[in-house]
C-alpha positions as a printed Julia matrix, in Angstrom:
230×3 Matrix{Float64}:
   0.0     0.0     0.0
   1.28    3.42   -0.57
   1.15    6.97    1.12
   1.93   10.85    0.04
   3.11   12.87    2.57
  -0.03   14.27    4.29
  -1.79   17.83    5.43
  -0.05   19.47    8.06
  -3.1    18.59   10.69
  -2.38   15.0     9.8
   1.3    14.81   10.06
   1.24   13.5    13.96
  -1.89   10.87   13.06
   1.11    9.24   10.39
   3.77    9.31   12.37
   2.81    7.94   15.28
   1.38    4.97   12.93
   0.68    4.64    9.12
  -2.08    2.15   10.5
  -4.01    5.48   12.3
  -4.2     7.22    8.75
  -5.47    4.47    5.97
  -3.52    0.93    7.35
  -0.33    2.15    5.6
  -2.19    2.01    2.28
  -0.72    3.16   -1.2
  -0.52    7.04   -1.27
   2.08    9.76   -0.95
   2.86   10.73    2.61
   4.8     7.9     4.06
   8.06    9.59    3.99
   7.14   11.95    6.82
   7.28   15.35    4.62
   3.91   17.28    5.14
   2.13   18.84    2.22
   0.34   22.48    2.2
  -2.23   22.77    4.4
  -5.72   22.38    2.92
  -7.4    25.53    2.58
 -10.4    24.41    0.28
 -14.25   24.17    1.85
 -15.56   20.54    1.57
 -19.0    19.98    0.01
 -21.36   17.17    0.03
 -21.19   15.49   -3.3
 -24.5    16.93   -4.47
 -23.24   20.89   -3.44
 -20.32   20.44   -5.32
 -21.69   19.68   -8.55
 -21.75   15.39   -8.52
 -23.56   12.85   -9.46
 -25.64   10.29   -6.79
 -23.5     6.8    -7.12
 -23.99    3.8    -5.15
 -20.92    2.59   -3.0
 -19.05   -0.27   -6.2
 -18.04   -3.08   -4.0
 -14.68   -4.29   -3.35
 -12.57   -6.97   -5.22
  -9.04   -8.21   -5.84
  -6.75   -8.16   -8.76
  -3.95  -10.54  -10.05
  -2.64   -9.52  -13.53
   0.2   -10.37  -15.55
   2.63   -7.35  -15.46
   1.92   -5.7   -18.78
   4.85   -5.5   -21.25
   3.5    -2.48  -23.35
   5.41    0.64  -23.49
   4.29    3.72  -24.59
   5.49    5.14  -28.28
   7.23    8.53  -27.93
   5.9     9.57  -31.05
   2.19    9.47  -30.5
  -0.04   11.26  -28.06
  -1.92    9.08  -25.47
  -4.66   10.75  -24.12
  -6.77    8.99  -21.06
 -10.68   10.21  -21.04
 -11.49    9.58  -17.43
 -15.51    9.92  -16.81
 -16.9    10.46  -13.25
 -19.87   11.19  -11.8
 -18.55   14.64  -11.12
 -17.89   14.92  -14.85
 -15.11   14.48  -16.85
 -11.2    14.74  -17.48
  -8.51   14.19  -19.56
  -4.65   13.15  -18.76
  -2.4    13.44  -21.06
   0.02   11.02  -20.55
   4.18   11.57  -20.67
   4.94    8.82  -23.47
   8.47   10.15  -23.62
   9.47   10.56  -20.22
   7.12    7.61  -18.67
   6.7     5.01  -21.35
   6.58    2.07  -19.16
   4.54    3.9   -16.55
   2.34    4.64  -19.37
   1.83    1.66  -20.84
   0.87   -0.02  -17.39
  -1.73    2.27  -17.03
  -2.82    1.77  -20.66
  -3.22   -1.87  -20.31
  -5.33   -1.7   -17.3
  -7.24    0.66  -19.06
  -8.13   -1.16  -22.04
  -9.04   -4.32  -20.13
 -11.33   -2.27  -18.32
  -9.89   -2.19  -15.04
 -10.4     1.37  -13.55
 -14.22    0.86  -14.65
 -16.36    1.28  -11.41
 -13.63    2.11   -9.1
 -13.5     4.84   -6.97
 -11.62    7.54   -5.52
 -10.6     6.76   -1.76
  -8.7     9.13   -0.72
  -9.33   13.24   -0.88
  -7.26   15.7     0.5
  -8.67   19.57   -0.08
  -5.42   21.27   -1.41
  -3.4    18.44   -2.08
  -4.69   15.29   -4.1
  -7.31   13.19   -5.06
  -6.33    9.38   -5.3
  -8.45    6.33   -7.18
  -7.67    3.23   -8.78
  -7.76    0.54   -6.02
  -9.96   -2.45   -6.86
 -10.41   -2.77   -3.14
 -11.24    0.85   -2.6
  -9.94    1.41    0.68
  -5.88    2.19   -0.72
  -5.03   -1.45   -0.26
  -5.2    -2.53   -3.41
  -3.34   -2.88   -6.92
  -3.35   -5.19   -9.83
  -1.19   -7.84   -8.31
   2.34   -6.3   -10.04
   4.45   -3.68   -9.9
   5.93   -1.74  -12.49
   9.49    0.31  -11.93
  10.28    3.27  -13.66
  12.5     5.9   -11.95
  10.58    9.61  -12.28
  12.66   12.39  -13.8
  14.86   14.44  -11.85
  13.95   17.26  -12.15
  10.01   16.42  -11.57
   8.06   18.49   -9.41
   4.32   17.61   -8.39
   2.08   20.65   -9.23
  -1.53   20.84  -10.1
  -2.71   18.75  -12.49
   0.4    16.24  -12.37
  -0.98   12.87  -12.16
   1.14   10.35  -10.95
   1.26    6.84   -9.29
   1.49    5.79   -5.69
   3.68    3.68   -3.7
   4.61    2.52   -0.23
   6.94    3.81    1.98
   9.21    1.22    1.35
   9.12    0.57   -2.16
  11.37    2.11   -5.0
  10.77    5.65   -5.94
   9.23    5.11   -9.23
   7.43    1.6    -8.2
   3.68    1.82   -9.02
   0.4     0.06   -9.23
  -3.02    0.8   -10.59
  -3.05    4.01   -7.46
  -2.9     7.29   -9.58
  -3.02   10.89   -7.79
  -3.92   13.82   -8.83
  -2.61   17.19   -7.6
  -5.46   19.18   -6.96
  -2.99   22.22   -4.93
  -0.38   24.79   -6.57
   2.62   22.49   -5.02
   2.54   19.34   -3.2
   5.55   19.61   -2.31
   6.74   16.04   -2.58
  10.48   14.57   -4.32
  10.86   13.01   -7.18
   9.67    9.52   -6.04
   6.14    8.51   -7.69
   6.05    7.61  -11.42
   4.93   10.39  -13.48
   2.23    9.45  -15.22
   1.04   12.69  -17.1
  -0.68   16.02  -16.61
  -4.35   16.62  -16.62
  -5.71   19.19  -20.04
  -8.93   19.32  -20.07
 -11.24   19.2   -17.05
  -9.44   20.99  -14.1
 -12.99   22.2   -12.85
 -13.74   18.47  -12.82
 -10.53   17.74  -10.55
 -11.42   20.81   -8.26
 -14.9    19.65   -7.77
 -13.76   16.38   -6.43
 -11.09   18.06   -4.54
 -13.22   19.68   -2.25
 -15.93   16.71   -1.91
 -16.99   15.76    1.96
 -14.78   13.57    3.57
 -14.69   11.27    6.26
 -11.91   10.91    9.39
 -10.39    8.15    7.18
 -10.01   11.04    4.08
 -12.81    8.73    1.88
 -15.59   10.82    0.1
 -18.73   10.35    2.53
 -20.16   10.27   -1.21
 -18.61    7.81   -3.6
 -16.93    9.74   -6.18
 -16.89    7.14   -8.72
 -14.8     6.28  -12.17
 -17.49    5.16  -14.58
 -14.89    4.56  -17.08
 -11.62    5.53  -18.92
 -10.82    5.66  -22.6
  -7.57    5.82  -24.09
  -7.15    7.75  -27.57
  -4.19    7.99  -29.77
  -3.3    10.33  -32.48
């Protein structure tokens, strides 16, 4: 499971034990580093402009690590539809092929379908892609790709999760989103790509109602992603 560094307000809850903030589960904030504090207003899911969803239920994943990697030379765009509305990544085919072509595969076997995000954090991220939907959960691999150097996470970056212990650059089926100016983590989650179209989309979700475990108290809910290629 994997963890971003977390809101200031959160920062003891983690450190004291992953177990108090999610179990340890996949997201940025295991290394210790807090991220700006959240100034955004949560909403109710119908206030901030979603969709009524019933709760998907939970499963469990064991795929063949994919081989694919992405083509530097085309553009890979990922249509992700929510009941908040919809988004587009653009994915980084020349900086994160293999990264890339992980998510690609799981996307065209329909993976991501009916999976929620689990993990909200006004300011900072939203996080989706666990089949178990509690940030437990991946597609039975892991994929290794080491981020560039130079990458910094601001908003819109979408990139993978990990655990605390795992290679920077090791990731899942977990994707983040950035939803604040700078979430001021290193260079260790994959790059996956940069959201272009649909940051109202990401900032309604971003400031959903959460619970004490950082879960929408509304399921915000991937209906399904589309890759195109041109």
């Amino acid at each position: 499971m994997s963890r971003l560094p977390v809101p200031i307000g959160l920062v003891l809850c983690c450190a004291l034990a992953l177990g108090a903030c999610g179990g340890g589960d996949e997201q940025p904030g295991s290394n210790g580093k807090p991220a700006p504090e959240a100034t955004a207003t949560a909403k109710p899911a119908a206030e901030a402009g979603c969709e009524k969803a019933p709760e998907p239920e939970s499963g469990t994943a064991k795929l063949a690590k994919p081989k694919l990697e992405l083509d530097a030379k085309t553009t890979y765009v990922a249509r992700v539809v929510t009941n908040c509305g919809e988004f587009e990544i653009t994915l980084d085919a020349k900086r994160a092929p293999r990264t890339g072509g992980s998510f690609v595969t799981l996307v065209k076997e329909g993976f991501y379908d009916g999976l929620i995000f689990h993990r909200v954090v006004p300011g900072f991220v939203i996080q989706g892609g666990d089949p178990k939907g509690d940030g437990s959960g991946g597609p039975g691999y892991s994929v290794v790709e080491a981020p560039p150097e130079d990458l910094t996470y601001g908003k819109g970056v979408v990139a993978m999760a990990k655990t605390q212990t795992e290679r920077a650059g090791t990731s899942g089926s977990q994707f983040f989103v950035v939803t604040g100016e700078d979430a001021g983590l290193p260079p260790e989650y994959a790059l996956l790509g940069k959201v272009t179209k649909g940051e109202d989309v990401i900032d309604r979700i971003g400031v959903t109602q959460v619970g004490q475990d950082e879960k929408p108290v509304a399921p915000v809910v991937i209906r399904k992603i589309r890759i195109e290629e041109s």
